[in-house]
mmCIF file with all atom_site columns, C-alpha atoms in Angstrom:
data_model
loop_
_atom_site.group_PDB
_atom_site.id
_atom_site.type_symbol
_atom_site.label_atom_id
_atom_site.label_alt_id
_atom_site.label_comp_id
_atom_site.label_asym_id
_atom_site.label_entity_id
_atom_site.label_seq_id
_atom_site.pdbx_PDB_ins_code
_atom_site.Cartn_x
_atom_site.Cartn_y
_atom_site.Cartn_z
_atom_site.occupancy
_atom_site.B_iso_or_equiv
_atom_site.pdbx_formal_charge
_atom_site.auth_seq_id
_atom_site.auth_comp_id
_atom_site.auth_asym_id
_atom_site.auth_atom_id
_atom_site.pdbx_PDB_model_num
ATOM 1   C CA . UNK A 1 1   ? 126.446 103.636 82.503  1.00 48.00 ? 280 UNK A CA 1
ATOM 2   C CA . UNK A 1 2   ? 129.811 102.173 83.398  1.00 51.00 ? 281 UNK A CA 1
ATOM 3   C CA . UNK A 1 3   ? 129.873 98.551  84.570  1.00 54.00 ? 282 UNK A CA 1
ATOM 4   C CA . UNK A 1 4   ? 130.558 98.049  88.247  1.00 51.00 ? 283 UNK A CA 1
ATOM 5   C CA . UNK A 1 5   ? 132.501 95.076  89.489  1.00 63.00 ? 284 UNK A CA 1
ATOM 6   C CA . UNK A 1 6   ? 130.523 92.521  91.421  1.00 76.00 ? 285 UNK A CA 1
ATOM 7   C CA . UNK A 1 7   ? 132.395 92.674  94.733  1.00 83.00 ? 286 UNK A CA 1
ATOM 8   C CA . UNK A 1 8   ? 132.371 94.578  98.023  1.00 85.00 ? 287 UNK A CA 1
ATOM 9   C CA . UNK A 1 9   ? 134.148 97.635  96.660  1.00 83.00 ? 288 UNK A CA 1
ATOM 10  C CA . UNK A 1 10  ? 131.812 97.770  93.633  1.00 81.00 ? 289 UNK A CA 1
ATOM 11  C CA . UNK A 1 11  ? 128.823 97.459  95.987  1.00 81.00 ? 290 UNK A CA 1
ATOM 12  C CA . UNK A 1 12  ? 130.006 100.224 98.309  1.00 84.00 ? 291 UNK A CA 1
ATOM 13  C CA . UNK A 1 13  ? 130.873 102.409 95.314  1.00 84.00 ? 292 UNK A CA 1
ATOM 14  C CA . UNK A 1 14  ? 127.344 102.025 93.974  1.00 83.00 ? 293 UNK A CA 1
ATOM 15  C CA . UNK A 1 15  ? 125.824 102.926 97.342  1.00 82.00 ? 294 UNK A CA 1
ATOM 16  C CA . UNK A 1 16  ? 128.177 105.895 97.715  1.00 83.00 ? 295 UNK A CA 1
ATOM 17  C CA . UNK A 1 17  ? 127.328 107.159 94.230  1.00 81.00 ? 296 UNK A CA 1
ATOM 18  C CA . UNK A 1 18  ? 123.568 106.452 94.168  1.00 82.00 ? 297 UNK A CA 1
ATOM 19  C CA . UNK A 1 19  ? 122.619 106.368 97.865  1.00 79.00 ? 298 UNK A CA 1
ATOM 20  C CA . UNK A 1 20  ? 119.862 104.271 99.404  1.00 81.00 ? 299 UNK A CA 1
ATOM 21  C CA . UNK A 1 21  ? 116.126 105.011 99.640  1.00 81.00 ? 300 UNK A CA 1
ATOM 22  C CA . UNK A 1 22  ? 114.763 105.965 103.060 1.00 83.00 ? 301 UNK A CA 1
ATOM 23  C CA . UNK A 1 23  ? 111.386 104.311 103.799 1.00 88.00 ? 302 UNK A CA 1
ATOM 24  C CA . UNK A 1 24  ? 110.666 106.829 106.564 1.00 90.00 ? 303 UNK A CA 1
ATOM 25  C CA . UNK A 1 25  ? 110.887 109.847 104.272 1.00 91.00 ? 304 UNK A CA 1
ATOM 26  C CA . UNK A 1 26  ? 107.566 110.103 102.459 1.00 94.00 ? 305 UNK A CA 1
ATOM 27  C CA . UNK A 1 27  ? 104.472 112.233 102.156 1.00 94.00 ? 306 UNK A CA 1
ATOM 28  C CA . UNK A 1 28  ? 100.949 111.399 101.066 1.00 96.00 ? 307 UNK A CA 1
ATOM 29  C CA . UNK A 1 29  ? 98.343  113.553 99.299  1.00 94.00 ? 308 UNK A CA 1
ATOM 30  C CA . UNK A 1 30  ? 94.713  112.429 99.325  1.00 94.00 ? 309 UNK A CA 1
ATOM 31  C CA . UNK A 1 31  ? 92.286  114.053 96.914  1.00 93.00 ? 310 UNK A CA 1
ATOM 32  C CA . UNK A 1 32  ? 88.694  113.530 97.959  1.00 93.00 ? 311 UNK A CA 1
ATOM 33  C CA . UNK A 1 33  ? 85.808  113.379 95.495  1.00 94.00 ? 312 UNK A CA 1
ATOM 34  C CA . UNK A 1 34  ? 83.996  116.705 95.060  1.00 91.00 ? 313 UNK A CA 1
ATOM 35  C CA . UNK A 1 35  ? 80.736  115.250 96.400  1.00 90.00 ? 314 UNK A CA 1
ATOM 36  C CA . UNK A 1 36  ? 82.370  114.412 99.745  1.00 89.00 ? 315 UNK A CA 1
ATOM 37  C CA . UNK A 1 37  ? 82.480  117.971 101.106 1.00 80.00 ? 316 UNK A CA 1
ATOM 38  C CA . UNK A 1 38  ? 85.684  118.763 103.013 1.00 82.00 ? 317 UNK A CA 1
ATOM 39  C CA . UNK A 1 39  ? 87.994  121.734 103.030 1.00 76.00 ? 318 UNK A CA 1
ATOM 40  C CA . UNK A 1 40  ? 91.596  121.678 101.820 1.00 74.00 ? 319 UNK A CA 1
ATOM 41  C CA . UNK A 1 41  ? 93.049  122.092 105.317 1.00 75.00 ? 320 UNK A CA 1
ATOM 42  C CA . UNK A 1 42  ? 91.191  118.976 106.494 1.00 80.00 ? 321 UNK A CA 1
ATOM 43  C CA . UNK A 1 43  ? 92.624  116.965 103.595 1.00 80.00 ? 322 UNK A CA 1
ATOM 44  C CA . UNK A 1 44  ? 96.142  118.296 104.347 1.00 84.00 ? 323 UNK A CA 1
ATOM 45  C CA . UNK A 1 45  ? 95.765  117.341 108.014 1.00 88.00 ? 324 UNK A CA 1
ATOM 46  C CA . UNK A 1 46  ? 94.734  113.808 107.112 1.00 90.00 ? 325 UNK A CA 1
ATOM 47  C CA . UNK A 1 47  ? 97.696  113.515 104.773 1.00 89.00 ? 326 UNK A CA 1
ATOM 48  C CA . UNK A 1 48  ? 99.999  114.823 107.496 1.00 90.00 ? 327 UNK A CA 1
ATOM 49  C CA . UNK A 1 49  ? 98.722  112.190 110.004 1.00 94.00 ? 328 UNK A CA 1
ATOM 50  C CA . UNK A 1 50  ? 99.468  109.290 107.633 1.00 95.00 ? 329 UNK A CA 1
ATOM 51  C CA . UNK A 1 51  ? 101.878 107.053 109.529 1.00 95.00 ? 330 UNK A CA 1
ATOM 52  C CA . UNK A 1 52  ? 102.308 104.132 107.112 1.00 95.00 ? 331 UNK A CA 1
ATOM 53  C CA . UNK A 1 53  ? 101.650 103.482 103.448 1.00 95.00 ? 332 UNK A CA 1
ATOM 54  C CA . UNK A 1 54  ? 103.027 101.084 100.838 1.00 90.00 ? 333 UNK A CA 1
ATOM 55  C CA . UNK A 1 55  ? 104.296 101.639 97.363  1.00 89.00 ? 334 UNK A CA 1
ATOM 56  C CA . UNK A 1 56  ? 102.245 98.953  95.765  1.00 90.00 ? 335 UNK A CA 1
ATOM 57  C CA . UNK A 1 57  ? 103.330 96.415  93.183  1.00 88.00 ? 336 UNK A CA 1
ATOM 58  C CA . UNK A 1 58  ? 101.326 94.927  90.389  1.00 88.00 ? 337 UNK A CA 1
ATOM 59  C CA . UNK A 1 59  ? 100.695 91.452  89.069  1.00 90.00 ? 338 UNK A CA 1
ATOM 60  C CA . UNK A 1 60  ? 99.965  89.919  85.679  1.00 89.00 ? 339 UNK A CA 1
ATOM 61  C CA . UNK A 1 61  ? 97.093  87.486  85.282  1.00 89.00 ? 340 UNK A CA 1
ATOM 62  C CA . UNK A 1 62  ? 98.242  84.208  83.786  1.00 89.00 ? 341 UNK A CA 1
ATOM 63  C CA . UNK A 1 63  ? 96.739  81.005  82.562  1.00 89.00 ? 342 UNK A CA 1
ATOM 64  C CA . UNK A 1 64  ? 98.174  77.595  81.786  1.00 89.00 ? 343 UNK A CA 1
ATOM 65  C CA . UNK A 1 65  ? 98.943  77.110  78.077  1.00 88.00 ? 344 UNK A CA 1
ATOM 66  C CA . UNK A 1 66  ? 97.959  73.499  77.427  1.00 82.00 ? 345 UNK A CA 1
ATOM 67  C CA . UNK A 1 67  ? 99.387  72.995  73.926  1.00 81.00 ? 346 UNK A CA 1
ATOM 68  C CA . UNK A 1 68  ? 101.294 69.882  72.923  1.00 79.00 ? 347 UNK A CA 1
ATOM 69  C CA . UNK A 1 69  ? 104.718 69.696  74.589  1.00 78.00 ? 348 UNK A CA 1
ATOM 70  C CA . UNK A 1 70  ? 105.768 71.987  77.404  1.00 82.00 ? 349 UNK A CA 1
ATOM 71  C CA . UNK A 1 71  ? 103.087 73.535  79.583  1.00 86.00 ? 350 UNK A CA 1
ATOM 72  C CA . UNK A 1 72  ? 103.704 77.120  80.500  1.00 88.00 ? 351 UNK A CA 1
ATOM 73  C CA . UNK A 1 73  ? 102.003 80.051  82.152  1.00 88.00 ? 352 UNK A CA 1
ATOM 74  C CA . UNK A 1 74  ? 101.133 82.840  79.717  1.00 89.00 ? 353 UNK A CA 1
ATOM 75  C CA . UNK A 1 75  ? 99.859  86.356  80.404  1.00 91.00 ? 354 UNK A CA 1
ATOM 76  C CA . UNK A 1 76  ? 96.327  87.395  79.583  1.00 87.00 ? 355 UNK A CA 1
ATOM 77  C CA . UNK A 1 77  ? 93.840  90.146  80.386  1.00 86.00 ? 356 UNK A CA 1
ATOM 78  C CA . UNK A 1 78  ? 94.512  93.273  82.506  1.00 86.00 ? 357 UNK A CA 1
ATOM 79  C CA . UNK A 1 79  ? 97.076  93.670  85.301  1.00 88.00 ? 358 UNK A CA 1
ATOM 80  C CA . UNK A 1 80  ? 96.099  92.949  88.908  1.00 90.00 ? 359 UNK A CA 1
ATOM 81  C CA . UNK A 1 81  ? 96.406  95.618  91.604  1.00 92.00 ? 360 UNK A CA 1
ATOM 82  C CA . UNK A 1 82  ? 96.240  94.841  95.330  1.00 93.00 ? 361 UNK A CA 1
ATOM 83  C CA . UNK A 1 83  ? 94.417  97.265  97.624  1.00 95.00 ? 362 UNK A CA 1
ATOM 84  C CA . UNK A 1 84  ? 96.551  99.810  99.500  1.00 96.00 ? 363 UNK A CA 1
ATOM 85  C CA . UNK A 1 85  ? 96.394  100.198 103.264 1.00 96.00 ? 364 UNK A CA 1
ATOM 86  C CA . UNK A 1 86  ? 97.056  103.516 104.953 1.00 97.00 ? 365 UNK A CA 1
ATOM 87  C CA . UNK A 1 87  ? 97.443  103.942 108.707 1.00 97.00 ? 366 UNK A CA 1
ATOM 88  C CA . UNK A 1 88  ? 96.741  107.262 110.383 1.00 96.00 ? 367 UNK A CA 1
ATOM 89  C CA . UNK A 1 89  ? 97.596  108.644 113.811 1.00 95.00 ? 368 UNK A CA 1
ATOM 90  C CA . UNK A 1 90  ? 94.422  109.976 115.408 1.00 94.00 ? 369 UNK A CA 1
ATOM 91  C CA . UNK A 1 91  ? 93.976  113.394 116.936 1.00 92.00 ? 370 UNK A CA 1
ATOM 92  C CA . UNK A 1 92  ? 92.029  113.717 120.192 1.00 92.00 ? 371 UNK A CA 1
ATOM 93  C CA . UNK A 1 93  ? 88.672  114.236 118.401 1.00 92.00 ? 372 UNK A CA 1
ATOM 94  C CA . UNK A 1 94  ? 89.272  111.305 115.979 1.00 93.00 ? 373 UNK A CA 1
ATOM 95  C CA . UNK A 1 95  ? 88.904  113.636 113.009 1.00 92.00 ? 374 UNK A CA 1
ATOM 96  C CA . UNK A 1 96  ? 90.811  111.155 110.804 1.00 94.00 ? 375 UNK A CA 1
ATOM 97  C CA . UNK A 1 97  ? 88.330  108.348 111.503 1.00 95.00 ? 376 UNK A CA 1
ATOM 98  C CA . UNK A 1 98  ? 85.362  110.693 111.061 1.00 93.00 ? 377 UNK A CA 1
ATOM 99  C CA . UNK A 1 99  ? 86.671  111.843 107.678 1.00 94.00 ? 378 UNK A CA 1
ATOM 100 C CA . UNK A 1 100 ? 87.326  108.304 106.440 1.00 95.00 ? 379 UNK A CA 1
ATOM 101 C CA . UNK A 1 101 ? 83.898  107.198 107.725 1.00 94.00 ? 380 UNK A CA 1
ATOM 102 C CA . UNK A 1 102 ? 82.253  110.123 105.934 1.00 93.00 ? 381 UNK A CA 1
ATOM 103 C CA . UNK A 1 103 ? 83.815  109.111 102.613 1.00 95.00 ? 382 UNK A CA 1
ATOM 104 C CA . UNK A 1 104 ? 83.033  105.409 103.146 1.00 95.00 ? 383 UNK A CA 1
ATOM 105 C CA . UNK A 1 105 ? 79.429  106.227 104.193 1.00 93.00 ? 384 UNK A CA 1
ATOM 106 C CA . UNK A 1 106 ? 78.975  108.373 101.058 1.00 94.00 ? 385 UNK A CA 1
ATOM 107 C CA . UNK A 1 107 ? 79.670  105.282 98.938  1.00 95.00 ? 386 UNK A CA 1
ATOM 108 C CA . UNK A 1 108 ? 76.991  103.147 100.595 1.00 93.00 ? 387 UNK A CA 1
ATOM 109 C CA . UNK A 1 109 ? 75.037  105.174 103.167 1.00 88.00 ? 388 UNK A CA 1
ATOM 110 C CA . UNK A 1 110 ? 73.361  103.539 106.120 1.00 82.00 ? 389 UNK A CA 1
ATOM 111 C CA . UNK A 1 111 ? 69.706  104.478 105.495 1.00 76.00 ? 390 UNK A CA 1
ATOM 112 C CA . UNK A 1 112 ? 68.453  102.889 108.730 1.00 73.00 ? 391 UNK A CA 1
ATOM 113 C CA . UNK A 1 113 ? 66.268  100.150 107.331 1.00 68.00 ? 392 UNK A CA 1
ATOM 114 C CA . UNK A 1 114 ? 65.314  101.918 104.072 1.00 69.00 ? 393 UNK A CA 1
ATOM 115 C CA . UNK A 1 115 ? 67.752  100.030 101.870 1.00 72.00 ? 394 UNK A CA 1
ATOM 116 C CA . UNK A 1 116 ? 71.220  100.823 100.655 1.00 79.00 ? 395 UNK A CA 1
ATOM 117 C CA . UNK A 1 117 ? 71.574  103.129 97.657  1.00 87.00 ? 396 UNK A CA 1
ATOM 118 C CA . UNK A 1 118 ? 75.099  102.876 96.279  1.00 92.00 ? 397 UNK A CA 1
ATOM 119 C CA . UNK A 1 119 ? 76.580  106.117 94.933  1.00 93.00 ? 398 UNK A CA 1
ATOM 120 C CA . UNK A 1 120 ? 77.742  106.411 91.338  1.00 95.00 ? 399 UNK A CA 1
ATOM 121 C CA . UNK A 1 121 ? 81.337  105.281 90.882  1.00 96.00 ? 400 UNK A CA 1
ATOM 122 C CA . UNK A 1 122 ? 82.469  108.591 89.375  1.00 97.00 ? 401 UNK A CA 1
ATOM 123 C CA . UNK A 1 123 ? 81.039  110.437 92.421  1.00 96.00 ? 402 UNK A CA 1
ATOM 124 C CA . UNK A 1 124 ? 83.031  108.594 95.093  1.00 97.00 ? 403 UNK A CA 1
ATOM 125 C CA . UNK A 1 125 ? 86.489  108.109 93.579  1.00 97.00 ? 404 UNK A CA 1
ATOM 126 C CA . UNK A 1 126 ? 89.477  110.224 94.424  1.00 96.00 ? 405 UNK A CA 1
ATOM 127 C CA . UNK A 1 127 ? 93.278  109.907 94.175  1.00 96.00 ? 406 UNK A CA 1
ATOM 128 C CA . UNK A 1 128 ? 96.096  109.086 96.538  1.00 96.00 ? 407 UNK A CA 1
ATOM 129 C CA . UNK A 1 129 ? 99.608  110.204 95.684  1.00 96.00 ? 408 UNK A CA 1
ATOM 130 C CA . UNK A 1 130 ? 102.606 108.839 97.576  1.00 96.00 ? 409 UNK A CA 1
ATOM 131 C CA . UNK A 1 131 ? 105.941 110.671 97.346  1.00 96.00 ? 410 UNK A CA 1
ATOM 132 C CA . UNK A 1 132 ? 109.193 108.946 98.365  1.00 94.00 ? 411 UNK A CA 1
ATOM 133 C CA . UNK A 1 133 ? 111.569 111.704 99.522  1.00 93.00 ? 412 UNK A CA 1
ATOM 134 C CA . UNK A 1 134 ? 115.328 111.958 99.547  1.00 91.00 ? 413 UNK A CA 1
ATOM 135 C CA . UNK A 1 135 ? 117.225 112.024 102.862 1.00 86.00 ? 414 UNK A CA 1
ATOM 136 C CA . UNK A 1 136 ? 116.719 115.788 103.015 1.00 89.00 ? 415 UNK A CA 1
ATOM 137 C CA . UNK A 1 137 ? 112.978 115.189 103.427 1.00 88.00 ? 416 UNK A CA 1
ATOM 138 C CA . UNK A 1 138 ? 112.095 117.553 100.576 1.00 91.00 ? 417 UNK A CA 1
ATOM 139 C CA . UNK A 1 139 ? 113.407 116.289 97.236  1.00 92.00 ? 418 UNK A CA 1
ATOM 140 C CA . UNK A 1 140 ? 110.980 113.876 95.546  1.00 94.00 ? 419 UNK A CA 1
ATOM 141 C CA . UNK A 1 141 ? 112.758 110.718 94.325  1.00 93.00 ? 420 UNK A CA 1
ATOM 142 C CA . UNK A 1 142 ? 109.718 108.671 93.263  1.00 93.00 ? 421 UNK A CA 1
ATOM 143 C CA . UNK A 1 143 ? 105.981 109.249 92.960  1.00 96.00 ? 422 UNK A CA 1
ATOM 144 C CA . UNK A 1 144 ? 103.142 106.776 92.693  1.00 96.00 ? 423 UNK A CA 1
ATOM 145 C CA . UNK A 1 145 ? 99.571  107.976 92.075  1.00 97.00 ? 424 UNK A CA 1
ATOM 146 C CA . UNK A 1 146 ? 96.644  105.682 92.771  1.00 96.00 ? 425 UNK A CA 1
ATOM 147 C CA . UNK A 1 147 ? 93.831  106.608 90.388  1.00 97.00 ? 426 UNK A CA 1
ATOM 148 C CA . UNK A 1 148 ? 90.104  106.140 91.087  1.00 97.00 ? 427 UNK A CA 1
ATOM 149 C CA . UNK A 1 149 ? 90.762  105.373 94.775  1.00 97.00 ? 428 UNK A CA 1
ATOM 150 C CA . UNK A 1 150 ? 88.143  105.019 97.508  1.00 97.00 ? 429 UNK A CA 1
ATOM 151 C CA . UNK A 1 151 ? 88.105  103.645 101.096 1.00 97.00 ? 430 UNK A CA 1
ATOM 152 C CA . UNK A 1 152 ? 86.779  100.155 100.757 1.00 96.00 ? 431 UNK A CA 1
ATOM 153 C CA . UNK A 1 153 ? 87.250  99.409  104.458 1.00 97.00 ? 432 UNK A CA 1
ATOM 154 C CA . UNK A 1 154 ? 87.721  101.727 107.437 1.00 96.00 ? 433 UNK A CA 1
ATOM 155 C CA . UNK A 1 155 ? 88.970  99.550  110.283 1.00 96.00 ? 434 UNK A CA 1
ATOM 156 C CA . UNK A 1 156 ? 88.158  99.751  113.949 1.00 94.00 ? 435 UNK A CA 1
ATOM 157 C CA . UNK A 1 157 ? 90.209  101.591 116.536 1.00 93.00 ? 436 UNK A CA 1
ATOM 158 C CA . UNK A 1 158 ? 91.274  99.370  119.392 1.00 90.00 ? 437 UNK A CA 1
ATOM 159 C CA . UNK A 1 159 ? 90.793  100.859 122.865 1.00 90.00 ? 438 UNK A CA 1
ATOM 160 C CA . UNK A 1 160 ? 92.438  99.276  125.876 1.00 90.00 ? 439 UNK A CA 1
ATOM 161 C CA . UNK A 1 161 ? 92.563  100.335 129.565 1.00 90.00 ? 440 UNK A CA 1
ATOM 162 C CA . UNK A 1 162 ? 95.982  98.773  130.039 1.00 89.00 ? 441 UNK A CA 1
ATOM 163 C CA . UNK A 1 163 ? 97.743  101.060 127.543 1.00 85.00 ? 442 UNK A CA 1
ATOM 164 C CA . UNK A 1 164 ? 99.399  104.217 128.661 1.00 85.00 ? 443 UNK A CA 1
ATOM 165 C CA . UNK A 1 165 ? 101.085 106.908 126.556 1.00 87.00 ? 444 UNK A CA 1
ATOM 166 C CA . UNK A 1 166 ? 99.882  105.220 123.367 1.00 89.00 ? 445 UNK A CA 1
ATOM 167 C CA . UNK A 1 167 ? 98.305  106.881 120.347 1.00 92.00 ? 446 UNK A CA 1
ATOM 168 C CA . UNK A 1 168 ? 95.078  105.694 118.718 1.00 93.00 ? 447 UNK A CA 1
ATOM 169 C CA . UNK A 1 169 ? 95.454  104.710 115.070 1.00 95.00 ? 448 UNK A CA 1
ATOM 170 C CA . UNK A 1 170 ? 92.962  104.034 112.321 1.00 96.00 ? 449 UNK A CA 1
ATOM 171 C CA . UNK A 1 171 ? 93.725  102.075 109.166 1.00 96.00 ? 450 UNK A CA 1
ATOM 172 C CA . UNK A 1 172 ? 91.808  102.132 105.926 1.00 97.00 ? 451 UNK A CA 1
ATOM 173 C CA . UNK A 1 173 ? 92.050  99.838  102.926 1.00 97.00 ? 452 UNK A CA 1
ATOM 174 C CA . UNK A 1 174 ? 91.676  101.693 99.660  1.00 97.00 ? 453 UNK A CA 1
ATOM 175 C CA . UNK A 1 175 ? 90.695  100.080 96.391  1.00 96.00 ? 454 UNK A CA 1
ATOM 176 C CA . UNK A 1 176 ? 91.826  101.758 93.170  1.00 96.00 ? 455 UNK A CA 1
ATOM 177 C CA . UNK A 1 177 ? 91.733  101.128 89.439  1.00 95.00 ? 456 UNK A CA 1
ATOM 178 C CA . UNK A 1 178 ? 95.443  101.432 88.662  1.00 95.00 ? 457 UNK A CA 1
ATOM 179 C CA . UNK A 1 179 ? 98.547  103.353 89.652  1.00 95.00 ? 458 UNK A CA 1
ATOM 180 C CA . UNK A 1 180 ? 100.914 105.592 87.713  1.00 92.00 ? 459 UNK A CA 1
ATOM 181 C CA . UNK A 1 181 ? 104.599 105.901 88.608  1.00 90.00 ? 460 UNK A CA 1
ATOM 182 C CA . UNK A 1 182 ? 106.699 109.026 88.080  1.00 85.00 ? 461 UNK A CA 1
#
């Protein structure tokens, strides 16, 4: 790759050549676990209604190295992944909330005073794939797949008599084991 001068013309040349990423051009695919029975069209509709999502980062666990001389932070153990939050526009029947609640309730069902039997991990995990699209809205520029994902928290929907022409939204925080970029 040719070196670009560090000035305004070099900057504009780089943008003209490479372009800029559009944060409003994305799509999301959610794969539910087999034991949470839904049809493919329901999953597609949920993915279509996704209003916001993040491309998550990752951290490295560190500890203080206390040897003689300089003290420094050194890496140890596995990487750290923060949960991902997805926000969905709700249809009139709140199908999005019902679907997320169904998945979340499968993990730890409310057995009405009979105790809480947690499902097996392998039975409640799915995947979430986020595609960053080019300005044409079709060409995939970057993909991040969240493996072993599940809805840890399905948040409330705020209702308010003073709102008009607003759309109900539901957010869910998903935990996952790791992500893979493409």
